[in-house]
Short mmCIF file of C-alpha atoms and ligand atoms in Angstrom, two decimals:
data_model
loop_
_atom_site.label_atom_id
_atom_site.label_comp_id
_atom_site.label_asym_id
_atom_site.label_seq_id
_atom_site.Cartn_x
_atom_site.Cartn_y
_atom_site.Cartn_z
CA MET A 216 -12.26 -100.28 22.63
CA LYS A 217 -15.92 -100.57 21.60
CA LEU A 218 -16.91 -104.02 20.06
CA ARG A 219 -17.56 -103.13 16.58
CA LYS A 220 -18.95 -106.15 14.80
CA HIS A 221 -19.62 -109.99 15.20
CA ILE A 222 -17.46 -111.53 12.56
CA ALA A 223 -18.09 -115.21 11.85
CA ILE A 224 -14.76 -116.81 10.56
CA VAL A 225 -15.40 -120.04 8.67
CA GLY A 226 -12.23 -122.42 8.95
CA ALA A 227 -9.58 -122.48 11.55
CA GLY A 228 -6.63 -122.90 9.18
CA PRO A 229 -3.67 -120.58 9.24
CA ILE A 230 -5.74 -117.80 7.76
CA GLY A 231 -8.93 -118.23 9.73
CA LEU A 232 -6.89 -118.21 12.99
CA GLU A 233 -4.89 -115.12 12.08
CA ALA A 234 -8.03 -113.39 11.03
CA ALA A 235 -9.54 -114.04 14.41
CA LEU A 236 -6.42 -112.55 16.11
CA ALA A 237 -6.54 -109.56 13.85
CA ALA A 238 -10.27 -108.99 14.07
CA MET A 239 -9.99 -109.13 17.85
CA ALA A 240 -7.19 -106.61 17.76
CA HIS A 241 -9.47 -104.34 15.67
CA GLY A 242 -12.13 -104.63 18.46
CA HIS A 243 -14.52 -107.01 16.83
CA ARG A 244 -16.29 -110.03 18.44
CA VAL A 245 -15.31 -113.16 16.56
CA SER A 246 -16.53 -116.74 16.29
CA VAL A 247 -14.64 -119.15 14.39
CA PHE A 248 -16.27 -122.33 13.13
CA GLU A 249 -14.13 -125.21 12.00
CA ARG A 250 -15.21 -128.64 10.49
CA GLY A 251 -12.57 -130.60 12.11
CA GLU A 252 -9.66 -129.57 14.59
CA ALA A 253 -7.75 -126.31 14.29
CA GLY A 254 -5.41 -126.50 11.28
CA ASP A 255 -7.28 -129.52 9.82
CA ALA A 256 -6.24 -129.25 6.29
CA VAL A 257 -2.60 -128.69 7.26
CA ARG A 258 -2.92 -131.77 9.50
CA ARG A 259 -3.90 -133.78 6.50
CA TRP A 260 -0.62 -132.94 4.63
CA GLY A 261 1.29 -132.88 7.91
CA HIS A 262 4.02 -135.21 6.71
CA VAL A 263 5.08 -132.82 4.12
CA ARG A 264 7.91 -130.32 4.99
CA MET A 265 6.90 -126.86 4.10
CA PHE A 266 8.51 -124.54 1.58
CA SER A 267 8.36 -121.53 3.56
CA PRO A 268 10.26 -120.87 6.67
CA PHE A 269 8.32 -120.68 10.11
CA GLY A 270 8.81 -116.83 10.25
CA MET A 271 7.10 -116.26 7.04
CA ASN A 272 4.02 -118.30 8.08
CA VAL A 273 3.26 -116.59 11.24
CA SER A 274 2.16 -113.17 12.55
CA LEU A 275 3.86 -111.11 15.07
CA ARG A 276 0.52 -110.92 16.89
CA GLY A 277 0.48 -114.71 17.02
CA ILE A 278 4.10 -114.98 18.10
CA GLU A 279 3.68 -112.49 20.90
CA ARG A 280 0.47 -114.07 22.23
CA LEU A 281 2.14 -117.38 22.50
CA LYS A 282 5.28 -116.02 24.02
CA LYS A 283 3.28 -114.34 26.64
CA ARG A 284 1.70 -117.69 27.56
CA GLY A 285 5.24 -119.17 27.89
CA HIS A 286 5.26 -121.27 24.59
CA ALA A 287 8.73 -122.04 23.38
CA LEU A 288 8.64 -121.28 19.45
CA PRO A 289 10.77 -122.60 16.55
CA ASP A 290 13.65 -120.50 14.93
CA PRO A 291 12.06 -118.18 12.24
CA ASP A 292 14.23 -119.84 9.67
CA ALA A 293 13.09 -123.37 10.68
CA ILE A 294 11.47 -125.27 7.87
CA LEU A 295 8.72 -127.43 9.70
CA THR A 296 6.53 -130.13 8.49
CA GLY A 297 2.79 -129.51 8.43
CA THR A 298 2.39 -131.54 11.64
CA GLU A 299 5.05 -129.49 13.44
CA PHE A 300 3.53 -126.25 12.31
CA VAL A 301 0.10 -127.42 13.73
CA ALA A 302 1.67 -128.65 17.00
CA GLN A 303 3.98 -125.66 17.56
CA TYR A 304 1.89 -122.72 16.34
CA LEU A 305 -1.67 -123.31 15.05
CA ALA A 306 -3.01 -125.60 17.86
CA PRO A 307 -1.56 -123.70 20.65
CA LEU A 308 -2.83 -120.41 19.17
CA ALA A 309 -6.43 -121.98 18.90
CA ASP A 310 -6.07 -122.99 22.41
CA THR A 311 -5.31 -119.49 23.55
CA LEU A 312 -8.46 -118.36 21.87
CA GLY A 313 -10.49 -121.00 23.76
CA GLU A 314 -13.68 -122.90 22.85
CA GLU A 315 -15.78 -119.84 23.33
CA ILE A 316 -14.20 -118.47 20.17
CA VAL A 317 -12.95 -121.48 18.26
CA HIS A 318 -15.68 -124.01 17.71
CA THR A 319 -14.21 -127.19 16.29
CA ASN A 320 -16.08 -130.08 14.80
CA ALA A 321 -18.58 -127.41 13.68
CA GLU A 322 -19.12 -127.61 9.97
CA VAL A 323 -20.64 -124.60 8.18
CA VAL A 324 -23.07 -126.08 5.76
CA ALA A 325 -24.37 -122.86 4.10
CA ILE A 326 -24.07 -119.15 4.35
CA GLY A 327 -26.81 -116.89 3.45
CA ARG A 328 -28.56 -113.53 4.94
CA CYS A 329 -31.64 -113.66 7.22
CA ASP A 330 -34.79 -113.01 5.30
CA VAL A 331 -33.22 -112.03 1.96
CA LEU A 332 -32.74 -114.27 -0.89
CA LYS A 333 -29.84 -114.08 -3.23
CA HIS A 334 -31.92 -112.26 -6.10
CA GLU A 335 -33.89 -109.91 -3.70
CA LYS A 336 -33.13 -106.38 -2.46
CA LYS A 337 -30.42 -105.73 -4.80
CA ASP A 338 -29.08 -102.55 -3.61
CA GLU A 339 -26.09 -103.00 -1.15
CA ALA A 340 -27.57 -100.81 1.73
CA SER A 341 -30.67 -102.95 2.22
CA ARG A 342 -28.75 -106.23 2.10
CA ARG A 343 -26.24 -104.74 4.70
CA GLU A 344 -29.18 -104.08 7.06
CA THR A 345 -29.91 -107.84 7.52
CA PRO A 346 -27.47 -110.14 9.34
CA PHE A 347 -25.83 -113.15 7.92
CA ARG A 348 -27.21 -116.51 8.73
CA LEU A 349 -24.96 -119.58 8.99
CA LEU A 350 -26.32 -123.05 9.01
CA LEU A 351 -23.96 -125.36 11.29
CA ARG A 352 -23.67 -129.09 11.74
CA ARG A 353 -22.00 -131.25 14.40
CA GLY A 354 -22.64 -134.84 14.09
CA GLY A 355 -26.49 -135.11 13.79
CA ARG A 356 -27.21 -131.72 15.33
CA GLU A 357 -27.87 -128.61 13.17
CA TRP A 358 -28.31 -125.07 14.44
CA ALA A 359 -28.00 -121.50 13.07
CA GLU A 360 -25.84 -118.47 14.03
CA GLU A 361 -25.99 -115.01 13.03
CA ALA A 362 -23.15 -112.42 12.26
CA ASP A 363 -22.66 -109.04 10.89
CA ALA A 364 -19.79 -110.00 8.74
CA VAL A 365 -18.28 -113.36 7.53
CA PHE A 366 -14.85 -114.30 6.58
CA ASP A 367 -14.79 -117.45 4.38
CA CYS A 368 -11.47 -118.93 5.13
CA THR A 369 -12.29 -122.44 4.14
CA GLY A 370 -9.37 -123.10 1.81
CA THR A 371 -9.64 -125.69 -1.08
CA PHE A 372 -7.92 -128.69 0.17
CA SER A 373 -11.11 -130.56 0.87
CA THR A 374 -12.38 -130.21 -2.69
CA PRO A 375 -9.67 -131.69 -5.16
CA ASN A 376 -10.15 -131.60 -8.90
CA HIS A 377 -11.14 -134.57 -10.90
CA LEU A 378 -8.91 -136.72 -12.91
CA GLY A 379 -10.49 -136.83 -16.28
CA ASP A 380 -10.27 -134.99 -19.56
CA GLY A 381 -11.47 -131.32 -19.55
CA GLY A 382 -11.36 -131.30 -15.58
CA MET A 383 -14.33 -133.56 -15.44
CA PRO A 384 -14.44 -136.97 -13.64
CA ALA A 385 -12.99 -139.64 -15.98
CA ILE A 386 -15.32 -142.40 -17.00
CA GLY A 387 -15.52 -144.89 -14.13
CA GLU A 388 -13.53 -142.50 -11.77
CA ALA A 389 -16.33 -142.62 -9.15
CA ALA A 390 -16.43 -146.26 -8.97
CA CYS A 391 -12.56 -146.54 -8.73
CA LYS A 392 -12.33 -143.86 -5.97
CA PRO A 393 -11.17 -146.38 -3.24
CA LEU A 394 -8.03 -146.94 -5.32
CA ILE A 395 -7.32 -143.28 -5.92
CA THR A 396 -5.63 -140.95 -3.34
CA TYR A 397 -6.46 -137.34 -4.16
CA GLY A 398 -4.08 -134.50 -3.35
CA VAL A 399 -1.20 -135.46 -1.17
CA ALA A 400 -0.26 -139.05 -0.10
CA ASP A 401 1.85 -139.94 2.96
CA ILE A 402 3.97 -142.40 0.79
CA LEU A 403 6.79 -142.79 3.26
CA GLY A 404 4.74 -142.91 6.36
CA ARG A 405 1.17 -143.74 7.29
CA GLN A 406 0.31 -144.98 3.71
CA ARG A 407 3.48 -146.71 2.75
CA TRP A 408 1.82 -150.06 2.92
CA ILE A 409 -0.66 -149.06 0.15
CA PHE A 410 2.32 -148.17 -2.21
CA GLU A 411 5.26 -150.34 -1.38
CA ASP A 412 6.02 -153.00 -4.24
CA ARG A 413 2.98 -151.64 -6.13
CA ARG A 414 2.39 -150.18 -9.59
CA VAL A 415 1.45 -146.55 -8.86
CA LEU A 416 0.30 -144.03 -11.45
CA VAL A 417 0.78 -140.34 -10.52
CA VAL A 418 -1.16 -137.76 -12.45
CA GLY A 419 -0.34 -134.12 -12.42
CA SER A 420 2.55 -131.75 -12.65
CA GLY A 421 2.39 -129.31 -9.72
CA HIS A 422 4.30 -129.40 -6.46
CA SER A 423 1.97 -132.09 -4.98
CA ALA A 424 2.64 -134.40 -7.85
CA ALA A 425 6.46 -133.65 -7.64
CA THR A 426 6.23 -134.57 -3.83
CA ALA A 427 4.59 -137.85 -4.57
CA ILE A 428 7.11 -138.67 -7.44
CA ARG A 429 10.17 -137.80 -5.14
CA ASP A 430 8.63 -140.00 -2.16
CA LEU A 431 7.88 -142.90 -4.51
CA ALA A 432 11.42 -142.80 -5.97
CA LYS A 433 12.70 -142.85 -2.31
CA LEU A 434 10.34 -145.80 -1.45
CA ARG A 435 11.62 -147.66 -4.48
CA GLU A 436 15.14 -147.62 -3.14
CA GLU A 437 14.00 -149.99 -0.45
CA ALA A 438 10.80 -151.62 -1.88
CA VAL A 439 12.50 -152.43 -5.16
CA ASP A 440 9.40 -153.71 -6.88
CA THR A 441 7.57 -150.45 -6.70
CA GLU A 442 6.88 -149.25 -10.21
CA ILE A 443 6.12 -145.51 -10.93
CA ILE A 444 4.22 -144.19 -13.91
CA TRP A 445 3.93 -140.35 -14.13
CA ALA A 446 1.38 -138.84 -16.47
CA THR A 447 1.18 -135.16 -17.27
CA ARG A 448 -1.54 -133.56 -19.42
CA ARG A 449 0.83 -131.06 -20.85
CA GLY A 450 3.86 -131.80 -23.11
CA MET A 451 6.12 -129.40 -21.20
CA MET A 452 9.67 -130.56 -20.57
CA PRO A 453 10.95 -130.37 -17.87
CA PRO A 454 7.52 -131.30 -16.44
CA CYS A 455 7.74 -129.55 -13.08
CA ARG A 456 7.84 -125.66 -13.45
CA ARG A 457 10.82 -123.92 -11.92
CA ILE A 458 10.52 -120.26 -10.91
CA GLU A 459 13.44 -118.16 -11.68
CA ASN A 460 15.25 -116.99 -8.54
CA ASP A 461 12.55 -118.84 -6.50
CA PRO A 462 12.54 -117.27 -3.15
CA LEU A 463 11.69 -120.61 -1.66
CA PRO A 464 14.75 -122.89 -2.41
CA ILE A 465 13.24 -126.05 -1.16
CA ARG A 466 10.64 -125.79 -3.63
CA ASP A 467 13.10 -125.23 -6.34
CA ARG A 468 15.19 -128.19 -5.21
CA LEU A 469 12.01 -130.46 -5.40
CA ALA A 470 11.17 -129.32 -8.98
CA ALA A 471 14.74 -129.89 -10.02
CA GLU A 472 14.96 -133.34 -8.40
CA VAL A 473 11.76 -134.64 -10.17
CA ASN A 474 12.67 -133.11 -13.46
CA ASP A 475 15.68 -135.24 -13.40
CA LEU A 476 13.64 -138.26 -12.27
CA ALA A 477 11.41 -137.82 -15.29
CA GLU A 478 14.34 -138.40 -17.49
CA SER A 479 15.66 -141.31 -15.63
CA GLU A 480 14.88 -145.02 -16.04
CA LYS A 481 13.31 -145.14 -12.57
CA ILE A 482 10.23 -143.52 -13.78
CA ASP A 483 7.88 -144.31 -16.75
CA PHE A 484 7.33 -140.71 -17.69
CA ARG A 485 4.33 -139.96 -20.17
CA ARG A 486 3.62 -136.43 -21.12
CA ASP A 487 0.67 -135.16 -23.25
CA SER A 488 -1.32 -137.88 -21.47
CA THR A 489 -5.03 -137.25 -20.41
CA VAL A 490 -7.08 -139.73 -18.47
CA LEU A 491 -10.09 -140.72 -20.35
CA ALA A 492 -11.35 -143.74 -18.33
CA LEU A 493 -10.68 -146.06 -15.43
CA HIS A 494 -11.97 -149.45 -14.97
CA GLN A 495 -11.45 -151.73 -11.96
CA ASN A 496 -10.67 -155.41 -12.58
CA GLU A 497 -8.89 -158.29 -10.88
CA ASP A 498 -5.34 -156.77 -11.70
CA GLY A 499 -6.01 -153.40 -10.29
CA VAL A 500 -7.34 -150.40 -12.13
CA THR A 501 -6.97 -150.16 -15.97
CA ILE A 502 -6.61 -146.53 -17.14
CA THR A 503 -7.09 -145.33 -20.66
CA LEU A 504 -4.73 -142.57 -21.41
CA CYS A 505 -5.02 -140.30 -24.48
CA ASP A 506 -1.79 -139.28 -25.99
CA PHE A 507 -2.78 -136.90 -28.90
CA ALA A 508 -4.66 -138.98 -31.23
CA SER A 509 -4.05 -142.57 -29.92
CA ASN A 510 -5.27 -144.17 -26.83
CA GLU A 511 -3.30 -146.62 -24.71
CA THR A 512 -3.95 -148.42 -21.56
CA VAL A 513 -2.01 -149.10 -18.27
CA THR A 514 -3.01 -151.24 -15.44
CA VAL A 515 -1.77 -150.20 -11.94
CA ASP A 516 -2.60 -151.00 -8.22
CA ARG A 517 -3.02 -147.38 -7.10
CA ILE A 518 -3.50 -143.84 -8.50
CA ILE A 519 -2.50 -140.60 -6.84
CA ALA A 520 -4.57 -137.73 -8.41
CA ALA A 521 -2.40 -134.65 -7.68
CA VAL A 522 -4.43 -132.47 -10.11
CA GLY A 523 -5.04 -129.47 -7.81
CA PHE A 524 -7.89 -128.32 -5.84
CA ARG A 525 -11.04 -126.15 -6.25
CA PRO A 526 -12.98 -123.89 -3.86
CA ASP A 527 -16.29 -125.19 -2.54
CA LEU A 528 -18.78 -122.61 -4.23
CA GLU A 529 -21.83 -124.34 -2.68
CA LEU A 530 -21.12 -122.87 0.66
CA ALA A 531 -21.94 -119.26 -0.21
CA ARG A 532 -24.36 -119.92 -3.13
CA GLU A 533 -26.98 -117.88 -1.58
CA LEU A 534 -24.78 -114.79 -1.39
CA GLN A 535 -23.98 -112.37 -4.27
CA THR A 536 -20.30 -113.35 -4.87
CA ARG A 537 -18.41 -112.30 -7.96
CA LEU A 538 -15.89 -114.78 -9.06
CA CYS A 539 -13.42 -115.12 -12.07
CA CYS A 540 -15.09 -117.54 -14.55
CA ALA A 541 -11.63 -119.18 -15.40
CA THR A 542 -10.00 -119.44 -11.95
CA GLU A 543 -12.98 -119.29 -9.50
CA SER A 544 -10.84 -116.86 -7.45
CA VAL A 545 -12.36 -113.53 -6.36
CA TYR A 546 -13.08 -111.53 -9.42
CA ASN A 547 -10.81 -108.40 -8.99
CA LEU A 548 -8.23 -110.50 -7.32
CA ALA A 549 -8.03 -112.75 -10.45
CA ALA A 550 -7.47 -109.72 -12.57
CA ALA A 551 -4.91 -108.42 -10.17
CA LEU A 552 -3.09 -111.73 -10.27
CA LEU A 553 -3.10 -111.79 -14.07
CA GLY A 554 -1.45 -108.35 -14.08
CA ASP A 555 1.28 -109.46 -11.66
CA SER A 556 4.31 -110.97 -12.94
CA GLU A 557 4.96 -114.57 -11.55
CA SER A 558 7.46 -113.43 -9.13
CA ASP A 559 5.27 -110.77 -7.76
CA TYR A 560 2.62 -113.03 -6.68
CA LEU A 561 4.71 -115.78 -5.58
CA SER A 562 6.56 -113.33 -3.24
CA GLY A 563 3.01 -112.74 -1.76
CA ASN A 564 2.82 -109.03 -2.61
CA SER A 565 -0.63 -107.87 -1.27
CA HIS A 566 -3.20 -106.40 -3.41
CA SER A 567 -5.64 -103.48 -2.46
CA PRO A 568 -8.47 -104.40 -0.27
CA GLU A 569 -10.85 -103.69 -3.24
CA THR A 570 -9.67 -106.72 -4.98
CA LEU A 571 -11.26 -108.84 -2.24
CA LEU A 572 -14.66 -107.24 -2.42
CA HIS A 573 -17.82 -109.22 -3.57
CA PRO A 574 -21.12 -107.47 -4.43
CA GLU A 575 -22.27 -109.01 -1.15
CA PRO A 576 -21.39 -106.50 1.46
CA GLY A 577 -19.67 -107.86 4.65
CA TYR A 578 -18.70 -111.14 2.97
CA PHE A 579 -15.04 -111.76 2.25
CA THR A 580 -13.28 -114.80 0.79
CA LEU A 581 -9.84 -114.83 2.31
CA GLY A 582 -6.85 -117.22 2.20
CA MET A 583 -6.30 -119.99 -0.16
CA LYS A 584 -9.91 -120.02 -1.23
CA SER A 585 -9.59 -116.49 -2.34
CA TYR A 586 -7.19 -117.72 -5.27
CA GLY A 587 -9.68 -120.29 -6.45
CA ARG A 588 -7.88 -122.69 -8.65
CA THR A 589 -4.84 -120.61 -9.06
CA PRO A 590 -1.85 -122.42 -7.37
CA ASP A 591 1.03 -120.80 -5.43
CA PHE A 592 -1.00 -119.19 -2.79
CA LEU A 593 1.15 -118.60 0.36
CA ILE A 594 0.06 -118.01 4.06
CA ARG A 595 1.83 -114.77 4.00
CA THR A 596 -0.47 -113.45 1.37
CA GLY A 597 -3.46 -114.43 3.30
CA ARG A 598 -2.15 -112.67 6.42
CA GLU A 599 -1.79 -109.57 4.30
CA GLN A 600 -5.30 -109.95 2.98
CA VAL A 601 -6.80 -110.13 6.53
CA GLU A 602 -5.02 -106.97 7.59
CA SER A 603 -6.09 -105.05 4.44
CA VAL A 604 -9.73 -106.20 4.73
CA LEU A 605 -9.90 -105.21 8.43
CA GLY A 606 -8.39 -101.82 7.61
CA TRP A 607 -10.87 -101.30 4.91
CA MET A 608 -13.74 -102.18 7.10
CA GLU A 609 -12.66 -99.55 9.63
CA LYS A 610 -12.06 -97.04 6.99
CA ASN A 611 -15.47 -97.54 5.44
CA ASP A 612 -17.33 -98.11 8.74
CA ASP A 613 -18.48 -101.41 7.14
C1 FAD B 721 1.43 -130.08 0.60
C2 FAD B 721 1.07 -128.56 0.87
C3 FAD B 721 2.23 -127.96 1.24
C4 FAD B 721 2.18 -126.47 1.49
N1 FAD B 721 3.19 -125.86 1.81
C5 FAD B 721 3.04 -124.52 2.02
C6 FAD B 721 4.08 -123.68 2.62
O1 FAD B 721 5.27 -124.21 2.82
N2 FAD B 721 3.90 -122.39 2.76
C7 FAD B 721 2.71 -121.73 2.44
O2 FAD B 721 2.55 -120.53 2.72
N3 FAD B 721 1.61 -122.41 1.93
C8 FAD B 721 1.69 -123.79 1.76
N4 FAD B 721 0.69 -124.49 1.38
C9 FAD B 721 -0.44 -123.88 1.06
C10 FAD B 721 -1.24 -123.95 2.33
O3 FAD B 721 -2.06 -124.98 2.31
C11 FAD B 721 -1.86 -122.73 2.43
O4 FAD B 721 -1.02 -121.56 2.29
C12 FAD B 721 -2.57 -122.63 3.85
O5 FAD B 721 -2.87 -123.78 4.47
C13 FAD B 721 -3.87 -122.02 3.58
O6 FAD B 721 -4.51 -121.56 4.61
P1 FAD B 721 -6.08 -121.31 4.77
O7 FAD B 721 -6.33 -121.05 6.15
O8 FAD B 721 -6.47 -120.35 3.66
O9 FAD B 721 -6.65 -122.81 4.33
P2 FAD B 721 -6.64 -124.23 5.06
O10 FAD B 721 -5.27 -124.41 5.52
O11 FAD B 721 -7.07 -125.21 3.85
O12 FAD B 721 -7.59 -124.12 6.12
C14 FAD B 721 -9.07 -124.15 5.86
C15 FAD B 721 -9.85 -124.67 7.01
O13 FAD B 721 -11.20 -124.55 6.88
C16 FAD B 721 -11.87 -125.69 7.23
N5 FAD B 721 -13.13 -125.85 6.45
C17 FAD B 721 -13.32 -126.14 5.23
N6 FAD B 721 -14.61 -126.21 5.01
C18 FAD B 721 -15.24 -125.92 6.06
C19 FAD B 721 -16.63 -125.86 6.38
N7 FAD B 721 -17.63 -126.01 5.56
N8 FAD B 721 -16.91 -125.49 7.80
C20 FAD B 721 -16.03 -125.43 8.69
N9 FAD B 721 -14.77 -125.44 8.43
C21 FAD B 721 -14.35 -125.76 7.18
C22 FAD B 721 -10.87 -126.87 7.04
O14 FAD B 721 -11.11 -127.95 7.72
C23 FAD B 721 -9.44 -126.12 7.32
O15 FAD B 721 -9.15 -126.25 8.68
C24 FAD B 721 0.93 -125.89 1.10
C25 FAD B 721 -0.06 -126.58 0.73
C26 FAD B 721 0.05 -128.11 0.41
C27 FAD B 721 -1.14 -128.80 0.05
#
């Protein structure tokens, strides 16, 4: 098969690695650039047990490749932790691709086009003629690479949202960062010493917040002086959204469990609470929470900011991207997600390849990043995106 294009894949998470396999199968030459190790973001939440079974998180192509090389694989119904998923699938898969293809500890700092600025040569054909240029960094060394197409699979995990009112940093948040854990905390493992017998505030109402609440409640069974305050911005009761006929029963059980906890005396649950300000003092951090019109303060030892993630928009700033102004997901995809019923997009129904197009030809945002701030992205959806974009490229000779 003739080599069609050189595709630079940014990020060796579940979607970047699957994209590499799929693009190679379509006859393309690929280079994967990963800031850390393969599956770096998944490693960071590696202590968490996944919602989706192994068989839903992997491709037939990946499975066959590993089997051919004699790897034993988990049962398709197995529910792995993130660490197990990396060890039993992502890392071996990256190894089979080799260092020639997967460049680890290679951070992509910027993506643009050679010799074309964002606002120049507006017609698509003339932009298409010039290759992409990626600025890379490893340690103190920087270099550039060129590519015919770019798949941006950088996820959102490394850019958590801020804690404060209106999605902005709260007053004093920057100064209190050492006492805040953003995203997912390993409460029962590596970070246990930070939380046991401490007063902890959890902010947020999604599944990461729910995981923190469940784990803190478990920790409290042994470390009985652990105090848990749970603040959610919305007034919704119960606080954690349950999905009707959730196809992922583990996720549903988690929601049900923490909704019960919110009503129990084990948790100081405060809804309608917005974080206005943080102030570090000798007692820990004093937080000003706004509950409708009145303000109140609580003082805690640690904060878990489980308030979601956002895409890093700086990376492709020099390209002509088109994003939804509300969710920062790929524009047409955002519209498609809006049109879907909740169960449609949670079950990972794919959208047409056109939903993934930017005005910039040859640049595709795939995986978790394509959803922007919209939660509930599943690996399976990302795999479907990869296939549909490669099919579209082939059909349109892009
Ligand atoms: C706690 C938790 C549990 C989850 N459970 C599930 C589940 O059960 N099932 C499911 O389907 N989904 C689950 N998800 C969602 C899951 O994270 C995604 O589905 C999946 O990891 C998305 O893959 P991705 O490749 O798009 O992004 P990521 O996994 O985030 O991978 C992005 C990669 O890009 C790299 N990167 C970032 N910036 C750069 C850069 N500038 N240069 C080079 N490399 C870069 C990162 O280091 C990372 O390795 C969960 C998420 C969390 C937080």
